[in-house]
């Protein structure tokens, strides 16, 4: 990522905003240039044919049980998590730039 200027701004992106017990947070799915697409469990393939940015309001709340699948890449890529303030307590074994696997615990919400 350090060698490609504006990498995360150039690739396909899906920004999902959620409200949880500790407040709002964002999960950003960044599909690499070779990724065949991004899917969510609530809408299937998310890829506007014209590649222009768009916003979709689903009207009703989408609720996911803890640990449930949210979506997937049709080939690997990057997920960015954004939490406000000191909401998240990251586990000591996690460091910047480290790869993690599906289902691996990376932290806990404060107070949980």
PDB file of C-alpha atoms in Angstrom, residues 11-57:
ATOM      1  CA  UNK A  11      -9.979   0.889  -5.737  1.00  0.00           C
ATOM      2  CA  UNK A  12     -13.631  -0.126  -5.428  1.00  0.00           C
ATOM      3  CA  UNK A  13     -14.927   0.773  -1.971  1.00  0.00           C
ATOM      4  CA  UNK A  14     -18.010  -0.015   0.064  1.00  0.00           C
ATOM      5  CA  UNK A  15     -18.528   2.041   3.231  1.00  0.00           C
ATOM      6  CA  UNK A  16     -20.997   0.589   5.749  1.00  0.00           C
ATOM      7  CA  UNK A  17     -22.013   2.637   8.803  1.00  0.00           C
ATOM      8  CA  UNK A  18     -23.404   0.726  11.791  1.00  0.00           C
ATOM      9  CA  UNK A  19     -24.824   1.651  15.203  1.00  0.00           C
ATOM     10  CA  UNK A  20     -23.836  -0.746  17.961  1.00  0.00           C
ATOM     11  CA  UNK A  21     -23.841  -0.939  21.771  1.00  0.00           C
ATOM     12  CA  UNK A  22     -20.749   1.305  21.986  1.00  0.00           C
ATOM     13  CA  UNK A  23     -21.895   3.812  19.349  1.00  0.00           C
ATOM     14  CA  UNK A  24     -21.448   4.232  15.616  1.00  0.00           C
ATOM     15  CA  UNK A  25     -18.633   2.608  13.668  1.00  0.00           C
ATOM     16  CA  UNK A  26     -17.687   2.099  10.031  1.00  0.00           C
ATOM     17  CA  UNK A  27     -16.516  -0.938   8.110  1.00  0.00           C
ATOM     18  CA  UNK A  28     -14.907  -0.048   4.792  1.00  0.00           C
ATOM     19  CA  UNK A  29     -14.388  -2.824   2.256  1.00  0.00           C
ATOM     20  CA  UNK A  30     -11.676  -1.962  -0.270  1.00  0.00           C
ATOM     21  CA  UNK A  31     -11.634  -4.201  -3.337  1.00  0.00           C
ATOM     22  CA  UNK A  32      -8.298  -4.369  -5.135  1.00  0.00           C
ATOM     23  CA  UNK A  33      -8.178  -3.708  -8.870  1.00  0.00           C
ATOM     24  CA  UNK A  34      -8.278  -7.454  -9.596  1.00  0.00           C
ATOM     25  CA  UNK A  35     -11.165  -8.183  -7.213  1.00  0.00           C
ATOM     26  CA  UNK A  36     -14.192  -9.525  -9.080  1.00  0.00           C
ATOM     27  CA  UNK A  37     -16.575  -7.700  -6.767  1.00  0.00           C
ATOM     28  CA  UNK A  38     -17.836  -7.048  -3.260  1.00  0.00           C
ATOM     29  CA  UNK A  39     -21.013  -8.650  -1.876  1.00  0.00           C
ATOM     30  CA  UNK A  40     -23.073  -8.005   1.263  1.00  0.00           C
ATOM     31  CA  UNK A  41     -25.469 -10.481   2.845  1.00  0.00           C
ATOM     32  CA  UNK A  42     -28.328  -7.958   2.559  1.00  0.00           C
ATOM     33  CA  UNK A  43     -27.958  -6.881  -1.084  1.00  0.00           C
ATOM     34  CA  UNK A  44     -25.705  -9.358  -2.889  1.00  0.00           C
ATOM     35  CA  UNK A  45     -23.267  -7.927  -5.460  1.00  0.00           C
ATOM     36  CA  UNK A  46     -22.454  -4.265  -4.781  1.00  0.00           C
ATOM     37  CA  UNK A  47     -20.891  -2.830  -7.896  1.00  0.00           C
ATOM     38  CA  UNK A  48     -22.456   0.046  -9.767  1.00  0.00           C
ATOM     39  CA  UNK A  49     -22.042  -0.605 -13.503  1.00  0.00           C
ATOM     40  CA  UNK A  50     -21.000   3.003 -14.136  1.00  0.00           C
ATOM     41  CA  UNK A  51     -18.470   2.945 -11.242  1.00  0.00           C
ATOM     42  CA  UNK A  52     -19.792   6.302  -9.987  1.00  0.00           C
ATOM     43  CA  UNK A  53     -20.103   6.767  -6.206  1.00  0.00           C
ATOM     44  CA  UNK A  54     -23.596   6.215  -4.879  1.00  0.00           C
ATOM     45  CA  UNK A  55     -25.374   6.027  -1.524  1.00  0.00           C
ATOM     46  CA  UNK A  56     -28.099   3.524  -0.711  1.00  0.00           C
ATOM     47  CA  UNK A  57     -30.447   3.880   2.252  1.00  0.00           C
TER      48      UNK A  57
END
